[in-house]
Short mmCIF file of C-alpha atoms in Angstrom, two decimals:
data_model
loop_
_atom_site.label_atom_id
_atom_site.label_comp_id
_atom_site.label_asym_id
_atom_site.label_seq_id
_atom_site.Cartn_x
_atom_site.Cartn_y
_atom_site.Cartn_z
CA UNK A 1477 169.87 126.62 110.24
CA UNK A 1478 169.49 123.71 107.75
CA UNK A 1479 166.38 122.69 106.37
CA UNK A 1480 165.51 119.22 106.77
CA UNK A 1481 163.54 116.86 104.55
CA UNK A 1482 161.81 113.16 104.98
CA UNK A 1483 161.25 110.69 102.98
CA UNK A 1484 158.13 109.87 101.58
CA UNK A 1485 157.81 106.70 103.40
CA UNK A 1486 157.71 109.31 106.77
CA UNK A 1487 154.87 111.44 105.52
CA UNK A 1488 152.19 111.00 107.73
CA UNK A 1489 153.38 109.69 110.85
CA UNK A 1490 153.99 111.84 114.17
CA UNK A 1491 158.09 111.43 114.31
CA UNK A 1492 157.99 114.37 111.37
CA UNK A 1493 161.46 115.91 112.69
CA UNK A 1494 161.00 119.76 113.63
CA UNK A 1495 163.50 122.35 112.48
CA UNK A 1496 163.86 126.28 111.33
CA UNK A 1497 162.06 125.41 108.53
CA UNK A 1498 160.79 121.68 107.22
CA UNK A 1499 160.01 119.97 103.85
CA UNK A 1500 158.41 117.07 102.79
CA UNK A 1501 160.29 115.25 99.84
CA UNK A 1502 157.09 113.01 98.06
CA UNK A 1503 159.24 110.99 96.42
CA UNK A 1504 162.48 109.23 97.35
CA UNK A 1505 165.93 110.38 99.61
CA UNK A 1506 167.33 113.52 98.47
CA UNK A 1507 170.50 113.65 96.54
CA UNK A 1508 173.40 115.67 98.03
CA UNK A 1509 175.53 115.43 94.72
CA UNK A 1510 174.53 117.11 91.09
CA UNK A 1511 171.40 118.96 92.96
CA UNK A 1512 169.25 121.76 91.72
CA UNK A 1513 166.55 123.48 93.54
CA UNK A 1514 164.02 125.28 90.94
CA UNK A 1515 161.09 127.29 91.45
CA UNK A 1516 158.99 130.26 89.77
CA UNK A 1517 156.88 132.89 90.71
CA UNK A 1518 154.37 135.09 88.64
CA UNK A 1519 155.03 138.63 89.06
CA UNK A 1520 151.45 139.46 89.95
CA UNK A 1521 152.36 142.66 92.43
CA UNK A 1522 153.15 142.89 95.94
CA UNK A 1523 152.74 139.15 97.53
CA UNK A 1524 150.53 138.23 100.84
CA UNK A 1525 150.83 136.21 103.75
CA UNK A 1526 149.91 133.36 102.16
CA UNK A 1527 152.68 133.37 99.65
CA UNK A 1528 155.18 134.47 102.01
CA UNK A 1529 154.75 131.48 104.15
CA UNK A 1530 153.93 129.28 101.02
CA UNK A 1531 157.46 129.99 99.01
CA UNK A 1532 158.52 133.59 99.41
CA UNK A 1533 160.57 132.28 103.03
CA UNK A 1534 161.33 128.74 101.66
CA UNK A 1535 163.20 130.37 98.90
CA UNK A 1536 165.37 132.34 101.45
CA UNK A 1537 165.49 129.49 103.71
CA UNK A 1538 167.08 127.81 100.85
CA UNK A 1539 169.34 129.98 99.04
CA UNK A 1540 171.02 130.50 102.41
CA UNK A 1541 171.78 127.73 104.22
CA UNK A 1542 174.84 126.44 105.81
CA UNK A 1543 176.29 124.20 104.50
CA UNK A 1544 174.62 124.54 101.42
CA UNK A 1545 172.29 121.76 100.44
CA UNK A 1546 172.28 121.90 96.98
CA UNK A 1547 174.99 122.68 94.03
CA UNK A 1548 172.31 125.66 92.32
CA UNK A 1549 169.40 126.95 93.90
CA UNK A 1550 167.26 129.01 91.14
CA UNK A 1551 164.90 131.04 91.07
CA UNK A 1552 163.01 132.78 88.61
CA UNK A 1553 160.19 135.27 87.79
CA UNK A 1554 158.25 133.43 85.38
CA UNK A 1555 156.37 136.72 83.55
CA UNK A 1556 156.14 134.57 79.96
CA UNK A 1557 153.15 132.46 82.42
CA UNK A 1558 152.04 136.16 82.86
CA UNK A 1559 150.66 136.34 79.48
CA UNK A 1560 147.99 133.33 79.64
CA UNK A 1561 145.64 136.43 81.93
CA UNK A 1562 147.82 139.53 80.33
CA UNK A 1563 148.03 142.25 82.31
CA UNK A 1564 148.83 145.55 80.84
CA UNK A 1565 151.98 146.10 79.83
CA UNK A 1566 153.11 148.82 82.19
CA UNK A 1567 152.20 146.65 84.76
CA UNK A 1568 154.05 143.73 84.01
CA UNK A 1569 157.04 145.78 83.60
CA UNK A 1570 156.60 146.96 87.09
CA UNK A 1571 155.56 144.00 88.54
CA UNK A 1572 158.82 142.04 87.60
CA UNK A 1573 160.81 144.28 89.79
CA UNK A 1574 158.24 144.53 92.45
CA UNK A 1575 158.58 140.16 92.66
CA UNK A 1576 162.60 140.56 92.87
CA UNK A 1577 162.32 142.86 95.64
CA UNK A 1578 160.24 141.12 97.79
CA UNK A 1579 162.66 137.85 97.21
CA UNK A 1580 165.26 139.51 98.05
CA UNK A 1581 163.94 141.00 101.11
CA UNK A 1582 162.10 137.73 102.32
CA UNK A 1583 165.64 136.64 102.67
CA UNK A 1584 167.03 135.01 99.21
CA UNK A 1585 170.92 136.18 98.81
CA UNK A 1586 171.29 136.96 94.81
CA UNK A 1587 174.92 135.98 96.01
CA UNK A 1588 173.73 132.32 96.78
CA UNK A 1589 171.64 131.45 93.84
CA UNK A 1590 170.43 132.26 90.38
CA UNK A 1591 167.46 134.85 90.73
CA UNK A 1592 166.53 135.99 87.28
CA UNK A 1593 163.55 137.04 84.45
CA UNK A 1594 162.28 133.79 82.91
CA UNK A 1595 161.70 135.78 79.09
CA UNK A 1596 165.21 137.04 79.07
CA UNK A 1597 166.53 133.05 78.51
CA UNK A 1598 165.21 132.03 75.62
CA UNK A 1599 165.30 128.49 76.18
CA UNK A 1600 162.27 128.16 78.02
CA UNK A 1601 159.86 128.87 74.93
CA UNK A 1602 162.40 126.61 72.66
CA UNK A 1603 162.33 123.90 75.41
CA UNK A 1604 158.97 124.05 75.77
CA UNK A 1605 157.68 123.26 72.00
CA UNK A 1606 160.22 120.13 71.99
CA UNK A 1607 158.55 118.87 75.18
CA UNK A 1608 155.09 120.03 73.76
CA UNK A 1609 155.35 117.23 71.04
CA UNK A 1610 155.86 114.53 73.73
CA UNK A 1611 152.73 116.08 75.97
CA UNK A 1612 149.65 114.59 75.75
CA UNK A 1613 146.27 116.53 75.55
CA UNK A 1614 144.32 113.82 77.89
CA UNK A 1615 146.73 114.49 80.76
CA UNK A 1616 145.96 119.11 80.13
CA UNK A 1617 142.91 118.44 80.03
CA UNK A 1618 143.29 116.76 83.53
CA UNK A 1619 145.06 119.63 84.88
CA UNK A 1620 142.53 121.62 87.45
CA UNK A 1621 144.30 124.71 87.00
CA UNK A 1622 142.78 126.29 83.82
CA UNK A 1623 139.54 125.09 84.66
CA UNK A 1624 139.50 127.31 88.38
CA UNK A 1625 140.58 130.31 86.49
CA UNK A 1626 137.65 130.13 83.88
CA UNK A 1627 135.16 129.31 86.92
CA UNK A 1628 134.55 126.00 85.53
CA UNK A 1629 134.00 122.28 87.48
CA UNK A 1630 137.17 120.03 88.01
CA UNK A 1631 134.87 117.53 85.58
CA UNK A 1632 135.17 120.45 82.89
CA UNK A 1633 136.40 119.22 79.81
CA UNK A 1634 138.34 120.96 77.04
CA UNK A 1635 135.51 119.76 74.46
CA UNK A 1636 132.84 121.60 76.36
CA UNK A 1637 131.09 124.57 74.67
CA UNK A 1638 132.42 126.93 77.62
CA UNK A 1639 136.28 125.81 77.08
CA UNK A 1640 136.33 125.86 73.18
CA UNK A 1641 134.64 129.29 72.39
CA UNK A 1642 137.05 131.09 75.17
CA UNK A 1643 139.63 128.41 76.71
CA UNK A 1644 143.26 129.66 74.97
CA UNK A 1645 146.19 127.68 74.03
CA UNK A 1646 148.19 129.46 76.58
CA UNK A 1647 146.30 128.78 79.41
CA UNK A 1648 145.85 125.51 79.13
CA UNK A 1649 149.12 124.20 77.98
CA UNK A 1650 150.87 126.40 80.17
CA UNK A 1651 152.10 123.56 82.22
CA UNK A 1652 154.15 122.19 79.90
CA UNK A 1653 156.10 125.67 79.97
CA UNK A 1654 156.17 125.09 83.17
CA UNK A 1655 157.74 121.46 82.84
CA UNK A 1656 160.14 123.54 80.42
CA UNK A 1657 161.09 125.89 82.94
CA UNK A 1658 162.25 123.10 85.41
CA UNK A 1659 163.59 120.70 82.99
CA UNK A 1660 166.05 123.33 81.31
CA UNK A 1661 167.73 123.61 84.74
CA UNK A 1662 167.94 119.74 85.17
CA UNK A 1663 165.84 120.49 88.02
CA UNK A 1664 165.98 117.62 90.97
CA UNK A 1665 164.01 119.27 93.63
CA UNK A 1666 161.23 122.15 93.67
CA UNK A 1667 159.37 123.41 96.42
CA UNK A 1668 156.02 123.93 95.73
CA UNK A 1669 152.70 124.49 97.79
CA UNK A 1670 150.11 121.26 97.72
CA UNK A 1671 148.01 122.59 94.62
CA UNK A 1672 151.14 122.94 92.60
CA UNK A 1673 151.97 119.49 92.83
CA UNK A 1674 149.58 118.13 89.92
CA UNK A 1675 151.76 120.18 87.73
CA UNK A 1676 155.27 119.00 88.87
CA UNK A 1677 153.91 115.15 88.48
CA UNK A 1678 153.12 116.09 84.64
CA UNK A 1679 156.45 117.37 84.56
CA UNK A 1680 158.23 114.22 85.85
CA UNK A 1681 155.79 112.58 83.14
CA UNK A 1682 156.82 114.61 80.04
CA UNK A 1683 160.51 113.87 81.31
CA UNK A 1684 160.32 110.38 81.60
CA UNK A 1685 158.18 109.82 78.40
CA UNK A 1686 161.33 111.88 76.94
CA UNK A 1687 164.08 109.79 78.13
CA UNK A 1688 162.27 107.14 77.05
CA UNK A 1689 161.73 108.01 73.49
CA UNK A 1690 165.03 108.61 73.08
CA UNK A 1691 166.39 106.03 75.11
CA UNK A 1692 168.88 108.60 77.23
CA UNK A 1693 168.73 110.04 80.69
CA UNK A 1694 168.46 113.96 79.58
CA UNK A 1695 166.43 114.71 82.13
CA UNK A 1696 166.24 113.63 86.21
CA UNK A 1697 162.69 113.33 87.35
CA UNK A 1698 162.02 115.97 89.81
CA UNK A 1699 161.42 115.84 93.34
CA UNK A 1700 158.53 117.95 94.93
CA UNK A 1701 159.50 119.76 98.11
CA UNK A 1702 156.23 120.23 99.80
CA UNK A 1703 156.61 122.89 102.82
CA UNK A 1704 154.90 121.93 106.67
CA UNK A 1705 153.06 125.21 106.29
CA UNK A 1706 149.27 124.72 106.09
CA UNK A 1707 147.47 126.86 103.20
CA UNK A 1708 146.60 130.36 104.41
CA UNK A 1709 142.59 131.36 103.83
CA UNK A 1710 140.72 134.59 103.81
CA UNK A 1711 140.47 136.74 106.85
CA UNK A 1712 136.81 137.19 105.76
CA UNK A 1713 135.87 133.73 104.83
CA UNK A 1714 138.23 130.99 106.27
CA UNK A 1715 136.93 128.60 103.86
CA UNK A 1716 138.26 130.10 100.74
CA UNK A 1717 141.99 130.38 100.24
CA UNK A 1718 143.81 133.92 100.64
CA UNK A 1719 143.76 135.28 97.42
CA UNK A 1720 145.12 139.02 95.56
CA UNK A 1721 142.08 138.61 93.81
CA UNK A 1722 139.64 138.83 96.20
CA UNK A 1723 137.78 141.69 96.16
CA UNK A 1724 137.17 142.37 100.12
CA UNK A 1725 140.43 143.94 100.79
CA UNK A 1726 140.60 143.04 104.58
CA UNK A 1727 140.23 139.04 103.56
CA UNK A 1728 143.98 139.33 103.26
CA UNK A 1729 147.65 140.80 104.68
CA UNK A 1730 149.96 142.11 102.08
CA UNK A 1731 153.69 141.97 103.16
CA UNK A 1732 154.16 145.66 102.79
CA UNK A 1733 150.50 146.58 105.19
CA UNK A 1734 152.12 148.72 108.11
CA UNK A 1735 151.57 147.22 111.46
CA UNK A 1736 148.37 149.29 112.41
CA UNK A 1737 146.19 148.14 109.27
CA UNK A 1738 147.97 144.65 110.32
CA UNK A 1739 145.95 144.70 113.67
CA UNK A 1740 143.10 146.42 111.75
CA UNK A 1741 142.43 143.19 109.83
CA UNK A 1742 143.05 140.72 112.28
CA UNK A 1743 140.66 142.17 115.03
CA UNK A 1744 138.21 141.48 112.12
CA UNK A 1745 139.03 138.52 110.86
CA UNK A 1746 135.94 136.04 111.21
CA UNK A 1747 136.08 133.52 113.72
CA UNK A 1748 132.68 131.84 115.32
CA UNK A 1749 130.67 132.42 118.92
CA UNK A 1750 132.51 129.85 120.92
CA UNK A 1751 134.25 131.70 122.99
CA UNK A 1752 137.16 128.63 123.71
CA UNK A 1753 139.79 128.90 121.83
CA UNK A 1754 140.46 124.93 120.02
CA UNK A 1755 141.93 123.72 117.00
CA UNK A 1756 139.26 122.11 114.76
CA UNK A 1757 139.93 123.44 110.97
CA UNK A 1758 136.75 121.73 109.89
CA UNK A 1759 134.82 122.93 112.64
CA UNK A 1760 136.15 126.12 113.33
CA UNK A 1761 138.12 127.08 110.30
CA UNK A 1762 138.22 130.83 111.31
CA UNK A 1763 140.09 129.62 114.80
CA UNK A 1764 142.55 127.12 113.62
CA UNK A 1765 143.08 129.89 110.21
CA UNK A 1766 144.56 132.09 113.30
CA UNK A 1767 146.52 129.50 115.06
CA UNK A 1768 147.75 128.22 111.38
CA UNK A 1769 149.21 131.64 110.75
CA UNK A 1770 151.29 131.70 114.05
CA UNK A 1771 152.25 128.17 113.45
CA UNK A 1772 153.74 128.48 110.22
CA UNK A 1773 155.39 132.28 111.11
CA UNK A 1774 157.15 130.06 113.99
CA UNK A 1775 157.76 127.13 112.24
CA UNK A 1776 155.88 124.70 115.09
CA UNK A 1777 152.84 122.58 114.52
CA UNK A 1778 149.04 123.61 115.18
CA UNK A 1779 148.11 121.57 117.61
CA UNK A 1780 151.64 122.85 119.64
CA UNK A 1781 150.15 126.68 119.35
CA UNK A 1782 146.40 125.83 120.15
CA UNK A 1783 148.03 124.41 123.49
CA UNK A 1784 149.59 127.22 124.03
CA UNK A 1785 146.86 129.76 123.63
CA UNK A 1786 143.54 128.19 125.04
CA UNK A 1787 144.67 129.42 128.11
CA UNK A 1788 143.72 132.93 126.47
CA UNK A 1789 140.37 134.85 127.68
CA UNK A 1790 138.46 134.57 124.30
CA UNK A 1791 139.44 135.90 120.64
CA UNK A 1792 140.12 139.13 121.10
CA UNK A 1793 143.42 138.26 123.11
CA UNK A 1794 143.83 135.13 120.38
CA UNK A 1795 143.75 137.96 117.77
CA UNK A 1796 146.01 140.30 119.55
CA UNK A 1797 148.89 137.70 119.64
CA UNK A 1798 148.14 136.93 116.36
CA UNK A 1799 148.63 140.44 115.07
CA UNK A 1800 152.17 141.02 117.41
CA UNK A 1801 153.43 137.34 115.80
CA UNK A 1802 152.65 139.05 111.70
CA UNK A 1803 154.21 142.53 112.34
CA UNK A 1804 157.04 141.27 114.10
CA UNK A 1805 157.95 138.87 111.13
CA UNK A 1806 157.04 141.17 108.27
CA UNK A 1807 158.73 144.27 110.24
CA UNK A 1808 162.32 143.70 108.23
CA UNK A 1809 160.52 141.85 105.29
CA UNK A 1810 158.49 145.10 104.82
CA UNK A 1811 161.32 147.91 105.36
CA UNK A 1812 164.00 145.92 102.66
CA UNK A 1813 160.75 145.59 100.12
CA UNK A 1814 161.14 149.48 100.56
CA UNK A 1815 164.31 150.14 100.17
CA UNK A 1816 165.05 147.57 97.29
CA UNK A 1817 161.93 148.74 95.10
CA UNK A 1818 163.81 152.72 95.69
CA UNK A 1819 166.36 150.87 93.68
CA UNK A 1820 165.30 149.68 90.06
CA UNK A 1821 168.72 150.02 88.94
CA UNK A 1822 170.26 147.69 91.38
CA UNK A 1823 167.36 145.14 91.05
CA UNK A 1824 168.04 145.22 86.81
CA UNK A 1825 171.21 144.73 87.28
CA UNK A 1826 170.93 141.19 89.50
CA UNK A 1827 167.89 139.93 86.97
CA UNK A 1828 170.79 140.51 84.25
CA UNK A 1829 173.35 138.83 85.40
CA UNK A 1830 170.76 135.91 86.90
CA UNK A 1831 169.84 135.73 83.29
CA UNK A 1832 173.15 135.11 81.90
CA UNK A 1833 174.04 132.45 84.39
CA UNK A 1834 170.97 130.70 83.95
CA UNK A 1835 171.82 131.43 80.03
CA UNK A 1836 174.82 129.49 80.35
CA UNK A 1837 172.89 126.91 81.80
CA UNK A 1838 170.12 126.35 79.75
CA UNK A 1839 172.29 126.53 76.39
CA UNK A 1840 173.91 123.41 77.47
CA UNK A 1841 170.82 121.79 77.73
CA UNK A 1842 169.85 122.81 75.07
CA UNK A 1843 172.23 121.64 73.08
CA UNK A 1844 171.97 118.35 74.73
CA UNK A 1845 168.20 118.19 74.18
CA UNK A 1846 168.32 119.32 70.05
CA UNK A 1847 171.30 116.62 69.57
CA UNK A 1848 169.11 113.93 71.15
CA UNK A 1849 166.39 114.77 68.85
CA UNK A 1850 168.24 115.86 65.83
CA UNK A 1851 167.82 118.95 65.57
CA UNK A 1852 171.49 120.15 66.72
#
């Protein structure tokens, strides 16, 4: 099946097509000739629901369709971003391998795409500290991103006492590695989820204010490709987002839970005392969490789903359908993230020979890039 995208002038209206699985383009028609898809993903351990339906399925979605919608879909596990929260070596050694698995078993083809370690091409770091000279610390500063994972207000500023005795450089100019990493590909599309967005507009903005300089058309401007699926919250507090870091372990379902502990959490998700089953996510944000879950695992809207269940006797039979709809889409997800993480070998060798295609890639815009500037 084909993914299908609108056009930002659709966004918003009720004629939204339907299909296996739908994106929103944010800005103009998207371009069947000279296309790249791009996206990353932190190796941060075995994923959740929330990513699955957020990118892990979009990738696959993408990477296989027929015919194929782009010239290069690639996608890479960004560990350098890693490093701006390190976690211990070991770990992030493991954890690289543990994100290819479950990309290829959410249904990416290595075949159909480039799927590959972001530190093994060095052009993202060189990249990044030509594009760090046209980056502006007003606009970082901006960026939300840094300031949630330092606990401080969105009106936080980079000046403050808190940020300059323990902000880092990494953290909060990371985005403009991540402009790097989509910029080296020539990038026209990426999917990302809704709180990702702020970052691809500052790419767009680093590659225009390039081009610019320069006078030259190194770079096309990105595209966002926002997924249909609604954000996926906590089990155990439906106004906070699903999160690894939570530390109430039931607040969440990891792709690899076996179907009992599956059930387990879903009979106790929180809900509320009204015994009809609606969807209202600012009223009833446990409810429509449910109902959002289903409607993203079969790619219809909410409102479609609530119709279909408020026939149900109460929440226990909401939650029982709830829990058959999860197992029965993570039952293959969950037995190929076995069987590829039994394989190291076979997962290093695909992350090597993603990293010399994208290699190839990046050195030619590389090479572009430093004789723009001079430096070639």
């Amino acid at each position: 099946m084909i993914p299908q995208f609108v056009s930002k002038r659709l966004i918003g209206r009720q004629c939204l097509p339907h299909a296996h699985y739908i994106f929103h383009i944010l800005r103009g028609q998207i371009r069947l000739k000279s296309s790249t898809v791009f996206s990353g993903m932190q190796p941060t351990g075995v994923a959740h629901l929330g990513n699955y339906l957020g990118a892990l399925r979009a990738w696959g979605q993408l990477s296989t369709s027929t015919p194929q919608q782009f010239d290069n879909t690639i996608f890479s596990i960004v560990d350098m971003h890693a490093l701006t929260l390190p976690p211990p070596p070991d770990k992030l050694r493991e954890y690289k391998l543990t994100a290819a698995a479950l990309i290829i078993a959410s249904g990416v083809d290595p075949e159909k795409c480039i799927l590959y370690v972001q530190s093994e091409v060095s052009g993202h770091a060189e990249l990044c500290w030509i594009l760090s000279c046209f980056s502006d610390i007003g606009y970082l500063n901006r960026m939300t991103q840094w300031k949630s994972k330092m606990n401080l207000t969105e009106n936080s500023s980079v000046t403050d006492d808190a940020a300059v005795q323990n902000l880092r450089l990494g953290l909060f100019a990371y985005p403009v590695l991540q402009a790097a990493d989509i910029l080296l590909y020539k990038a026209t599309h990426v999917p990302v989820g809704q709180d990702q967005i702020q970052h691809l507009e500052l790419a767009r903005h680093i590659g225009k204010r390039f081009n610019s300089a320069y006078d030259t058309k190194v770079f096309p401007l990105p595209d966002v490709l926002l997924t249909r699926t609604p954000r996926v919250m906590s089990l155990r507090d439906p106004k906070k987002k699903m999160s690894k870091s939570d530390p109430a372990e039931h607040s969440r379902i990891m792709i690899n839970d076996p179907p009992e502990l599956i059930r387990y959490k879903i009979k106790r998700a929180i809900t509320d005392g009204d015994k009809s089953l609606t969807y209202d996510p600012v009223n009833r944000p446990g409810v429509a969490n449910l109902i959002d879950m289903v409607a993203g695992l079969q790619n219809r809207t909410p409102e479609d789903v609530a119709e279909d269940v408020k026939g149900f006797g109460g929440h226990a039979e909401l939650k029982e359908f709830v829990a058959d709809v999860i197992t029965k889409e993570l039952q293959s997800v969950r037995e190929n993230f076995q069987r590829l993480s039994s394989n190291p070998e076979y997962l290093d060798r695909l992350l090597r020979r993603g990293a010399e295609r994208a290699g190839e890639i990046a050195q030619a815009t590389l090479k572009e890039v430093k004789t723009t500037v001079g430096i070639y």
